Amino acid sequence: MSSSPDNATELPRRKVFTRLALTIAFFALAAVAGLALLTNILERKSEAKNPFFRVVELTDDTTDPAVWGKNFPLQYDDYMRTVDQVRTRFGGSEALPRTPTDADPRSIVTQSKIEEDPRLKKMWAGYAFSIDFREERGHAYMLEDQRLTERQSVGQPGACLNCHASTYVAHKNAGDGDVVKGFSVVNKMPYAEATQLVEHPVACIDCHDSQTMALRITRPAFMEGIANFKAHQGIENYDVNKDATRQEMRSFVCAQCHVEYYFKGTEKRLTYPWHNGIKAEEILGYYDEVGFKDWTHKETGAPALKAQHPEFELWSQGIHARSGVSCADCHMPYKREGAHKISDHHVRSPMLNVNRACQSCHTVSEKDLLDRVETIQANTWETRERAMDALMHLVDDIKAAMAAGWSDTDLAAARDFQRKAQFLFDFVEAENSVGFHAPQEAVRILSLSIDYSRQGQMTLRPLGARPVTTTAEFAPISLPTPSSE
Amino acid sequence: MTFKTLLFALVGVSSGLAVGVGAYTFVYAQGASYLVNNPASCANCHVMQEHYDGWMKSGHRHVATCNDCHTPHALIPKYLVKAENGFWHSFYFTTGNYPDHIQARPISRSVTEAACRRCHEDITEAIAGHDFMSATAESVSCIKCHREVGHPK
């Protein structure tokens, strides 16, 4: 009985205590949340002032991107992410494990294209690309992968470095301050020797002026190539660094490398074949004019050409180029970092970045945009498959004619058709967008290729060449699996 | 009693802090600006800066502010939409979890669609007939084709 009053007073006291504790905890949490929000707002407001801290002094000789990265950490972080290896439905690469050797210490490589599609091997018979040709990796690997490709076994010139290394300072040094002169010197050096002059893959200084950060062209091959193309259009003495607009520069800096090219003469001068224009057949016409061939086809004896990676040329024929959309708009779209706005230096497929890359202009859902791109690429792929098969039929027919004892004179026309069909096919094959950069142009080029292959076969008709199918049946083409699978 | 006093003081201090910090944050973040019609407040947190700049260049600037196209016209629905949008906008901006090119939600689109039809009633009625006030009508959408009238690029 005596304990009951105590209990009566104790219980409410405990209750009071609990309630007060909860109230304190509530307000304490509210204060913390309020402060956190305040800090966040403060941070955003200060970011919006967009301060720039010059931590190091950059000069026209600063090659190392890590040094530039001290002044531009956000851009540098993105640039470093070009190590990513991601596959999209039609492009990208897979990281395949590899046992490192002394000669090649890479523990990861990409899938081999010539093993995936042996028809490529046959197309490049007798050429270095039939030895080793893999899916390309991101910018971070351009130098390493070039130094270690088995294609080096055939002896490559220093000209190859133009697009695989940060060569601006190397060219400048080799030419005693004159980039164009140094370019001539490095081009003809053996690759093994020239590669000693460079340290980094393409870096900040290859596209930016170190003092103003303005875009600029550093590759003499592009300066000369675009001047030749402009001259063809009737514009004399075109100086790209003076005459190009800012928006043009946002494509031109990429076009320093993402183009078709050849090594001219014994000087191995890297040359962009744009003298007659930049459409596929205009380039082909130039090669015919100067009598250039990359190699003689081992199985057919055709004077063959290898198309490189004419992204700039194909894009130029497309709707995006006509609409004034630059390479950087899709591959380096503006992005938000806090309240900062920067251009994304993680250069990659827009398919991995649809919101920033496409939805700035297209108010369509991400899924619809991906579907649109895949439709275009599937159509290109299907046409590519037919063009490839047609080319193989021509190669087989020329081989059969050779075996039947046809003379070089009799075979000349068929070989010329092979050269042309092969180059046109390769123009789309080597271009990194599976037709997307200019869908109708890509299919137009492939249709021209198919026509050349079939015309080439017709020149061999006395042999009795017949179509592979006896009826006009529709042969479905198998496509790569969707990226979501 | 001393224990109670201590607790009382603690509650007082903590609640005072919470209210004080909250009030300061509200003022610092220009919270009051969201309660009125000034379009500049929509660009407070930078995300809408381009939309604001675009609106400044548009013909609509002379006749319509953000709220005229992006909130309903009746008073209660207007503040309900403002509250809901305000919550999500600050939530996403604070967490940073939103796409760079912001996408209008279907509900936001229907609000804007209704706003077009209200001001341009004479024209839209002739186009869409008796259904013209139905913002959800899929058949005809003003902003599908005229998406840049408010914010020209």
XYZ file of C-alpha atoms in Angstrom:
638
model
C 0.000 0.000 0.000
C 2.792 2.381 0.925
C 4.538 2.006 -2.406
C 1.550 2.997 -4.533
C 1.856 6.797 -4.111
C 5.536 6.521 -5.077
C 4.627 4.606 -8.209
C 1.967 7.146 -8.987
C 4.485 9.989 -8.962
C 7.282 8.009 -10.644
C 5.314 6.901 -13.679
C 4.307 10.386 -14.842
C 7.871 11.571 -14.184
C 9.223 8.873 -16.486
C 6.610 9.809 -19.051
C 7.555 13.451 -18.786
C 11.200 12.548 -19.135
C 10.568 10.446 -22.275
C 8.421 13.122 -23.840
C 10.964 15.808 -23.168
C 13.786 13.665 -24.503
C 11.831 13.010 -27.689
C 11.049 16.704 -28.050
C 14.707 17.600 -27.615
C 15.721 14.956 -30.134
C 13.141 16.282 -32.578
C 14.297 19.864 -32.350
C 17.934 18.825 -32.414
C 17.313 16.894 -35.626
C 15.387 19.824 -37.037
C 18.318 22.100 -36.248
C 20.752 19.670 -37.899
C 18.531 19.393 -40.979
C 18.176 23.158 -41.104
C 21.933 23.662 -40.879
C 22.581 20.991 -43.508
C 20.163 22.682 -45.858
C 21.691 26.058 -45.114
C 25.166 24.730 -45.854
C 23.935 23.210 -49.103
C 22.358 26.482 -50.196
C 25.513 28.338 -49.201
C 27.603 25.914 -51.231
C 25.385 26.266 -54.328
C 25.426 30.037 -54.044
C 29.197 30.165 -53.850
C 29.537 27.682 -56.724
C 27.280 29.877 -58.815
C 29.862 32.648 -58.530
C 32.025 30.269 -60.625
C 35.457 31.048 -59.214
C 38.598 29.975 -61.034
C 41.771 29.311 -59.103
C 45.033 29.489 -60.984
C 47.056 26.947 -59.040
C 49.808 26.417 -61.600
C 51.125 28.473 -64.478
C 50.475 26.732 -67.809
C 52.709 27.311 -70.797
C 52.667 26.330 -74.455
C 54.969 23.450 -73.476
C 52.852 21.928 -70.706
C 51.968 18.529 -72.125
C 51.092 16.670 -68.921
C 47.285 16.794 -68.510
C 47.671 16.303 -64.745
C 49.255 19.763 -64.528
C 46.360 21.334 -66.422
C 44.107 19.338 -64.124
C 45.278 21.383 -61.156
C 43.629 24.457 -62.642
C 40.704 22.583 -64.176
C 39.947 19.706 -61.805
C 36.380 19.094 -63.008
C 37.356 18.774 -66.664
C 40.384 16.685 -65.729
C 38.329 14.237 -63.676
C 36.053 13.654 -66.664
C 39.006 13.326 -69.028
C 40.450 10.612 -66.773
C 37.213 8.669 -67.081
C 37.823 7.868 -70.742
C 39.260 4.619 -69.377
C 35.681 3.342 -69.101
C 34.899 0.396 -71.326
C 31.190 0.088 -71.985
C 29.314 -1.654 -74.749
C 26.311 -0.254 -76.561
C 24.207 -2.360 -78.911
C 26.276 -1.617 -81.983
C 29.465 -0.121 -80.602
C 31.757 0.236 -77.641
C 34.082 -2.439 -76.417
C 34.307 -5.295 -73.979
C 37.168 -5.720 -71.540
C 38.644 -9.154 -72.187
C 41.242 -10.622 -69.829
C 44.620 -11.395 -71.337
C 47.780 -13.041 -69.992
C 50.457 -10.338 -69.987
C 53.776 -11.068 -71.694
C 57.078 -9.188 -71.695
C 56.319 -7.778 -75.124
C 52.741 -6.832 -74.255
C 52.008 -6.157 -70.565
C 48.290 -5.511 -71.105
C 46.100 -7.660 -68.857
C 42.958 -6.405 -70.615
C 42.278 -6.028 -74.328
C 39.116 -5.617 -76.390
C 37.385 -8.169 -78.588
C 38.996 -8.887 -81.946
C 36.892 -7.708 -84.855
C 38.623 -9.928 -87.384
C 37.967 -13.021 -85.255
C 34.319 -11.981 -84.851
C 33.907 -11.502 -88.587
C 36.403 -13.465 -90.727
C 35.093 -11.699 -93.833
C 37.098 -8.664 -92.675
C 40.257 -10.790 -92.729
C 39.508 -11.766 -96.290
C 38.850 -8.152 -97.269
C 42.219 -7.101 -95.820
C 44.171 -10.158 -97.027
C 47.841 -9.247 -97.225
C 47.428 -6.058 -95.167
C 48.383 -5.360 -91.549
C 44.744 -5.134 -90.474
C 44.296 -8.846 -91.202
C 46.857 -9.551 -88.462
C 45.276 -7.672 -85.554
C 42.217 -5.470 -85.474
C 40.238 -4.940 -82.316
C 37.351 -2.844 -81.099
C 38.640 0.616 -80.137
C 38.858 1.662 -76.490
C 38.468 5.171 -75.064
C 40.891 8.056 -75.551
C 42.900 7.036 -72.476
C 44.184 3.932 -74.273
C 45.013 5.389 -77.684
C 48.763 5.434 -77.214
C 49.161 2.187 -75.295
C 46.968 0.234 -77.706
C 48.840 1.608 -80.693
C 52.263 0.804 -79.259
C 51.179 -2.747 -78.544
C 49.067 -3.729 -81.538
C 50.483 -6.643 -83.498
C 50.210 -4.445 -86.585
C 53.470 -2.874 -85.407
C 55.207 -6.026 -86.649
C 55.023 -4.734 -90.231
C 56.931 -1.535 -89.405
C 54.851 1.621 -89.085
C 56.023 5.237 -89.561
C 56.007 8.042 -86.985
C 53.053 9.561 -88.862
C 50.811 7.156 -86.928
C 51.511 9.135 -83.768
C 49.608 12.186 -85.013
C 46.370 10.831 -83.674
C 47.518 8.515 -80.942
C 49.644 10.816 -78.822
C 49.869 14.364 -77.593
C 52.246 15.411 -80.360
C 51.988 19.210 -80.271
C 55.072 19.815 -78.124
C 56.948 16.906 -79.737
C 56.333 18.441 -83.180
C 57.337 21.864 -81.926
C 60.593 20.553 -80.460
C 61.432 18.443 -83.506
C 60.975 21.514 -85.715
C 62.907 23.914 -83.448
C 59.737 25.776 -82.590
C 58.053 25.250 -85.964
C 55.197 22.757 -85.594
C 54.748 22.164 -89.325
C 58.455 21.544 -89.803
C 58.550 19.156 -86.831
C 55.501 17.381 -88.257
C 57.482 16.627 -91.443
C 60.408 15.356 -89.410
C 58.392 13.053 -87.134
C 56.192 11.629 -89.929
C 59.020 9.790 -91.651
C 60.749 8.531 -88.507
C 60.269 4.839 -87.716
C 57.427 4.431 -85.209
C 59.626 2.888 -82.529
C 61.866 5.941 -82.642
C 59.134 8.579 -82.927
C 57.128 7.168 -80.052
C 60.030 7.977 -77.715
C 59.264 11.665 -78.283
C 55.804 11.456 -76.756
C 54.505 10.607 -73.324
C 50.755 11.055 -73.198
C 47.694 10.203 -75.236
C 45.807 13.204 -76.643
C 45.836 15.842 -73.899
C 44.551 19.321 -73.063
C 47.201 21.121 -75.110
C 46.166 19.332 -78.301
C 42.873 21.246 -78.402
C 43.329 24.255 -76.090
C 45.475 27.360 -76.042
C 47.260 27.265 -72.687
C 46.691 30.974 -71.973
C 43.116 31.551 -73.092
C 41.716 27.994 -73.108
C 40.308 28.828 -76.544
C 40.019 25.912 -78.929
C 42.739 25.735 -81.541
C 43.987 23.387 -84.231
C 47.422 21.938 -83.498
C 47.659 19.287 -86.230
C 49.316 20.463 -89.463
C 47.572 17.640 -91.370
C 44.180 19.158 -90.556
C 45.328 22.720 -91.308
C 46.453 21.539 -94.738
C 43.501 19.209 -95.306
C 40.805 21.765 -94.509
C 42.644 24.418 -96.562
C 42.662 22.031 -99.548
C 38.966 21.329 -99.079
C 38.156 25.063 -98.807
C 40.255 25.748 -101.906
C 38.163 23.131 -103.723
C 35.112 25.156 -102.648
C 36.728 28.330 -104.004
C 38.026 29.755 -100.722
C 41.739 30.493 -101.056
C 44.297 30.686 -98.220
C 41.977 29.343 -95.567
C 43.647 29.523 -92.141
C 41.578 27.371 -89.826
C 42.829 29.009 -86.630
C 41.835 32.447 -87.906
C 38.822 31.761 -90.090
C 36.806 29.093 -88.278
C 33.891 30.020 -86.018
C 33.754 28.848 -82.423
C 31.024 26.326 -83.223
C 33.046 24.997 -86.188
C 36.033 24.598 -83.890
C 33.948 22.406 -81.617
C 33.947 19.899 -84.512
C 37.283 20.719 -86.108
C 39.354 19.876 -83.027
C 37.870 16.367 -83.207
C 38.347 16.262 -86.979
C 42.085 16.604 -86.472
C 41.999 12.841 -86.047
C 38.538 11.401 -86.746
C 38.998 11.454 -90.510
C 40.120 9.480 -93.561
C 43.814 9.910 -94.364
C 46.832 8.413 -96.062
C 50.601 8.684 -95.806
C 51.812 10.512 -98.895
C 54.989 9.376 -100.662
C 58.282 8.390 -99.110
C 57.984 11.366 -96.757
C 55.018 9.558 -95.167
C 53.326 12.937 -94.881
C 49.979 12.487 -93.192
C 47.487 13.805 -95.768
C 43.721 14.193 -95.694
C 42.402 13.375 -99.196
C 39.894 16.229 -99.403
C 41.201 17.927 -102.553
C 38.063 17.010 -104.540
C 35.627 17.211 -101.626
C 34.905 15.121 -98.540
C 32.205 12.746 -99.775
C 33.237 9.098 -100.053
C 33.380 8.978 -103.852
C 35.158 12.357 -104.001
C 37.866 10.955 -101.760
C 37.980 7.794 -103.870
C 38.299 9.971 -106.977
C 41.291 11.734 -105.436
C 43.004 8.422 -104.667
C 42.429 7.307 -108.272
C 43.845 10.602 -109.528
C 47.065 10.353 -107.514
C 47.259 6.603 -108.115
C 47.419 5.700 -104.437
C 46.919 2.232 -103.022
C 47.449 1.004 -99.451
C 48.403 -2.490 -100.562
C 47.878 -5.168 -103.180
C 45.158 -7.618 -102.219
C 46.823 -10.953 -101.545
C 44.058 -13.137 -102.972
C 42.965 -11.109 -105.985
C 45.812 -8.729 -106.805
C 43.513 -5.698 -106.588
C 45.176 -2.336 -105.781
C 43.290 -1.953 -102.501
C 42.531 0.933 -100.160
C 41.907 0.878 -96.413
C 39.418 3.479 -95.188
C 40.358 4.789 -91.758
C 37.741 6.374 -89.514
C 35.961 9.104 -91.481
C 33.655 10.315 -88.684
C 34.077 13.962 -89.705
C 33.397 13.296 -93.367
C 30.279 11.218 -92.759
C 28.921 13.564 -90.066
C 29.353 16.450 -92.533
C 26.725 14.844 -94.786
C 24.158 14.413 -92.004
C 21.221 16.296 -90.564
C 23.057 17.182 -87.353
C 25.862 18.926 -89.237
C 23.327 20.759 -91.399
C 21.570 21.883 -88.230
C 24.774 23.318 -86.815
C 25.242 20.635 -84.167
C 28.928 20.028 -83.450
C 30.775 16.886 -82.347
C 31.138 18.345 -78.855
C 27.400 19.019 -78.554
C 26.707 15.279 -78.431
C 30.008 13.754 -77.327
C 30.988 16.444 -74.785
C 27.607 17.948 -73.848
C 27.352 20.632 -71.185
C 26.808 19.241 -67.738
C 26.157 20.470 -64.240
C 28.640 20.001 -61.421
C 26.901 21.561 -58.418
C 26.017 25.009 -59.730
C 28.918 24.941 -62.244
C 28.262 24.360 -65.920
C 31.116 22.681 -67.785
C 31.504 20.726 -70.970
C 31.825 17.020 -70.331
C 35.383 15.859 -71.033
C 34.406 12.217 -70.580
C 34.201 11.794 -74.341
C 31.994 8.805 -75.158
C 28.945 7.480 -76.954
C 25.919 9.772 -76.615
C 23.923 6.580 -76.129
C 25.402 6.395 -72.640
C 24.366 9.979 -71.921
C 21.038 10.497 -73.663
C 19.677 13.201 -71.404
C 22.544 15.598 -71.866
C 23.509 14.540 -75.373
C 20.091 14.394 -77.044
C 17.412 15.818 -74.809
C 18.824 19.329 -74.916
C 17.176 19.504 -78.337
C 14.838 16.518 -78.575
C 11.855 16.557 -76.227
C 11.295 12.866 -76.595
C 11.678 10.216 -73.923
C 15.043 8.552 -73.470
C 13.668 5.215 -74.579
C 12.189 6.653 -77.772
C 15.500 8.330 -78.607
C 17.437 5.093 -78.083
C 14.916 3.273 -80.264
C 15.331 5.855 -83.030
C 19.105 5.472 -83.007
C 18.926 1.689 -82.948
C 16.506 1.686 -85.889
C 18.967 3.735 -87.917
C 21.869 1.531 -86.889
C 19.999 -1.708 -87.551
C 19.155 -0.498 -91.064
C 22.776 0.449 -91.681
C 23.922 -2.881 -90.284
C 21.621 -4.836 -92.538
C 22.850 -2.964 -95.612
C 26.436 -3.401 -94.423
C 25.938 -7.158 -94.226
C 24.652 -7.272 -97.795
C 27.501 -5.061 -99.032
C 30.017 -7.290 -97.258
C 28.547 -10.446 -98.799
C 28.513 -8.864 -102.256
C 32.189 -7.961 -101.854
C 33.043 -11.515 -100.794
C 31.271 -12.867 -103.880
C 33.337 -10.557 -106.082
C 36.577 -11.618 -104.360
C 35.654 -15.285 -104.858
C 34.805 -14.717 -108.510
C 38.087 -12.916 -109.197
C 39.950 -15.782 -107.524
C 38.075 -18.265 -109.686
C 38.877 -16.263 -112.808
C 42.559 -16.163 -111.824
C 42.506 -19.918 -111.325
C 40.914 -20.265 -114.761
C 43.886 -18.425 -116.206
C 42.455 -14.952 -116.902
C 45.099 -12.376 -117.771
C 45.802 -9.226 -115.729
C 44.299 -7.181 -118.569
C 41.082 -9.189 -118.446
C 40.968 -8.895 -114.649
C 41.744 -5.169 -114.482
C 38.128 -3.990 -114.494
C 37.026 -6.478 -111.830
C 39.976 -5.524 -109.620
C 39.143 -1.851 -109.969
C 35.557 -2.561 -108.950
C 36.872 -4.499 -105.956
C 39.113 -1.589 -104.944
C 36.164 0.793 -105.081
C 33.527 -1.486 -103.547
C 35.916 -2.328 -100.737
C 36.823 1.278 -99.964
C 33.180 2.393 -99.951
C 32.177 -0.512 -97.727
C 35.077 0.224 -95.382
C 34.169 3.920 -95.330
C 30.993 3.024 -93.421
C 32.500 0.046 -91.603
C 35.451 1.980 -90.162
C 33.336 4.985 -89.267
C 32.310 4.868 -85.607
C 28.543 5.358 -85.558
C 27.095 2.476 -87.610
C 25.601 5.023 -89.953
C 24.125 7.325 -87.327
C 26.294 10.322 -88.192
C 24.503 10.531 -91.571
C 22.027 7.663 -92.017
C 20.993 8.212 -95.619
C 24.537 8.968 -96.720
C 25.812 5.768 -95.085
C 23.216 3.645 -96.851
C 23.855 5.519 -100.102
C 27.580 4.711 -99.854
C 26.847 1.065 -99.048
C 24.444 0.808 -101.978
C 27.168 2.190 -104.217
C 29.501 -0.457 -102.813
C 26.999 -3.229 -103.509
C 26.561 -1.922 -107.035
C 30.330 -1.914 -107.626
C 30.677 -5.460 -106.310
C 27.901 -6.685 -108.579
C 29.249 -4.718 -111.571
C 32.657 -6.236 -110.875
C 31.095 -9.698 -111.014
C 29.442 -8.786 -114.306
C 32.802 -8.040 -115.864
C 33.577 -11.716 -115.161
C 30.337 -13.020 -116.638
C 31.871 -15.128 -119.430
C 33.110 -17.277 -116.568
C 29.520 -18.146 -115.806
C 29.171 -16.336 -112.482
C 25.742 -16.889 -110.992
C 23.912 -15.287 -108.074
C 24.317 -17.188 -104.783
C 20.591 -17.743 -104.459
C 18.648 -19.088 -107.396
C 15.409 -17.403 -106.365
C 14.946 -13.896 -105.029
C 14.334 -14.991 -101.482
C 14.684 -12.593 -98.569
C 17.554 -13.613 -96.340
C 17.119 -12.151 -92.852
C 20.187 -10.571 -91.297
C 21.042 -11.270 -87.662
C 21.632 -8.157 -85.567
C 23.700 -7.662 -82.419
C 21.588 -8.081 -79.282
C 20.086 -4.944 -77.690
C 22.254 -3.180 -75.127
C 19.719 -3.906 -72.377
C 20.338 -7.653 -72.633
C 12.412 20.698 -9.946
C 15.988 21.443 -11.018
C 15.814 18.467 -13.355
C 12.613 19.803 -14.851
C 14.146 23.259 -15.233
C 17.126 21.770 -17.021
C 14.898 19.889 -19.416
C 12.793 22.972 -19.941
C 15.891 24.988 -20.773
C 17.143 22.308 -23.176
C 13.831 22.204 -25.005
C 13.822 25.945 -25.113
C 17.332 26.217 -26.500
C 16.911 23.433 -29.053
C 13.553 24.609 -30.301
C 14.845 28.153 -30.397
C 17.822 26.979 -32.450
C 15.612 25.039 -34.824
C 13.246 27.945 -35.306
C 16.120 30.420 -35.608
C 18.127 28.366 -38.077
C 14.965 27.597 -39.999
C 14.014 31.242 -40.181
C 17.514 32.296 -41.182
C 17.622 29.630 -43.898
C 14.222 30.752 -45.125
C 15.403 34.334 -45.427
C 18.836 33.406 -46.835
C 17.250 31.148 -49.454
C 14.832 33.948 -50.347
C 11.940 31.736 -49.282
C 9.414 34.545 -49.285
C 10.034 35.199 -52.970
C 8.390 31.887 -53.804
C 5.098 33.030 -52.361
C 4.628 35.806 -54.875
C 4.657 36.122 -58.636
C 8.143 37.447 -59.433
C 9.646 35.246 -62.201
C 13.181 35.978 -61.003
C 12.563 33.775 -57.966
C 12.175 30.746 -60.237
C 15.823 31.207 -61.215
C 16.951 31.512 -57.578
C 18.584 28.117 -57.600
C 20.160 28.514 -61.073
C 18.452 25.463 -62.598
C 15.838 27.581 -64.340
C 18.261 30.310 -65.394
C 18.054 29.335 -69.074
C 14.268 29.150 -68.924
C 14.178 32.552 -67.278
C 16.569 34.006 -69.867
C 14.434 32.493 -72.609
C 11.244 33.926 -71.144
C 12.901 37.353 -70.973
C 13.343 37.164 -74.746
C 9.858 35.876 -75.490
C 6.814 37.794 -76.538
C 4.908 36.154 -73.708
C 6.992 38.166 -71.257
C 4.636 41.094 -71.749
C 1.526 39.134 -70.877
C 2.467 36.135 -68.760
C 4.791 35.239 -65.886
C 5.963 31.760 -64.881
C 2.903 31.177 -62.746
C 0.488 32.071 -65.525
C 1.622 29.083 -67.568
C 2.938 26.701 -64.912
C 0.304 26.889 -62.175
C -3.496 26.646 -62.333
C -5.398 29.888 -62.249
C -7.762 29.183 -59.346
C -6.307 30.276 -56.010
C -6.342 27.004 -54.030
C -5.100 24.708 -56.857
C -2.470 27.328 -57.652
C -0.942 27.188 -54.190
C -1.283 23.404 -54.015
C 0.714 23.076 -57.245
C 3.206 25.673 -56.041
C 3.686 23.746 -52.803
C 4.070 20.394 -54.510
C 6.430 21.684 -57.205
C 8.336 23.706 -54.616
C 8.862 20.642 -52.460
C 10.128 18.475 -55.322
C 12.234 21.243 -56.841
C 14.066 21.891 -53.577
C 14.321 18.170 -52.873
C 15.944 17.428 -56.230
C 18.142 20.504 -56.248
C 19.394 19.764 -52.745
C 20.165 16.122 -53.470
C 21.454 17.002 -56.928
C 19.540 14.043 -58.295
C 17.924 15.404 -61.450
C 18.747 15.298 -65.169
C 20.581 18.297 -66.641
C 17.848 18.716 -69.201
C 14.846 18.696 -66.941
C 11.788 16.858 -68.162
C 8.292 18.175 -67.499
C 6.079 15.673 -65.686
C 2.767 14.808 -67.389
C 0.902 16.750 -64.699
C 3.027 19.841 -65.308
C 2.400 19.570 -69.018
C -1.342 19.379 -68.473
C -1.189 22.540 -66.338
C 0.615 24.398 -69.113
C -1.662 22.951 -71.764
C -4.669 24.231 -69.806
C -3.043 27.648 -69.512
C -2.599 27.905 -73.298
C -6.220 26.987 -73.832
C -7.496 29.426 -71.244
C -5.786 32.531 -72.668
C -6.195 31.521 -76.306
C -9.719 30.247 -75.853
C -11.027 31.733 -79.097
C -8.466 29.910 -81.177
C -8.268 26.663 -79.255
C -12.014 26.240 -79.139
C -12.128 26.504 -82.901
C -9.433 23.837 -83.143
C -10.376 21.389 -80.437
C -14.133 22.016 -80.242
C -16.084 21.380 -77.073
C -13.152 19.340 -75.751
C -10.892 22.361 -75.836
C -10.540 22.830 -72.088
C -9.578 19.224 -71.547
C -5.852 19.496 -71.052
C -5.459 15.747 -71.188
C -6.855 15.476 -74.696
C -4.065 13.600 -76.466
C -5.291 14.400 -79.942
C -4.259 18.048 -79.988
C -1.480 19.503 -77.888
C -0.457 23.158 -78.032
C 2.983 22.703 -76.505
C 3.948 19.790 -78.700
C 4.390 22.175 -81.631
C 4.617 25.529 -79.844
C 6.990 24.432 -77.118
C 9.245 27.418 -77.560
C 6.720 30.243 -77.326
C 7.444 30.830 -73.666
C 11.180 30.174 -73.829
C 12.604 30.748 -77.305
C 16.082 29.331 -77.797
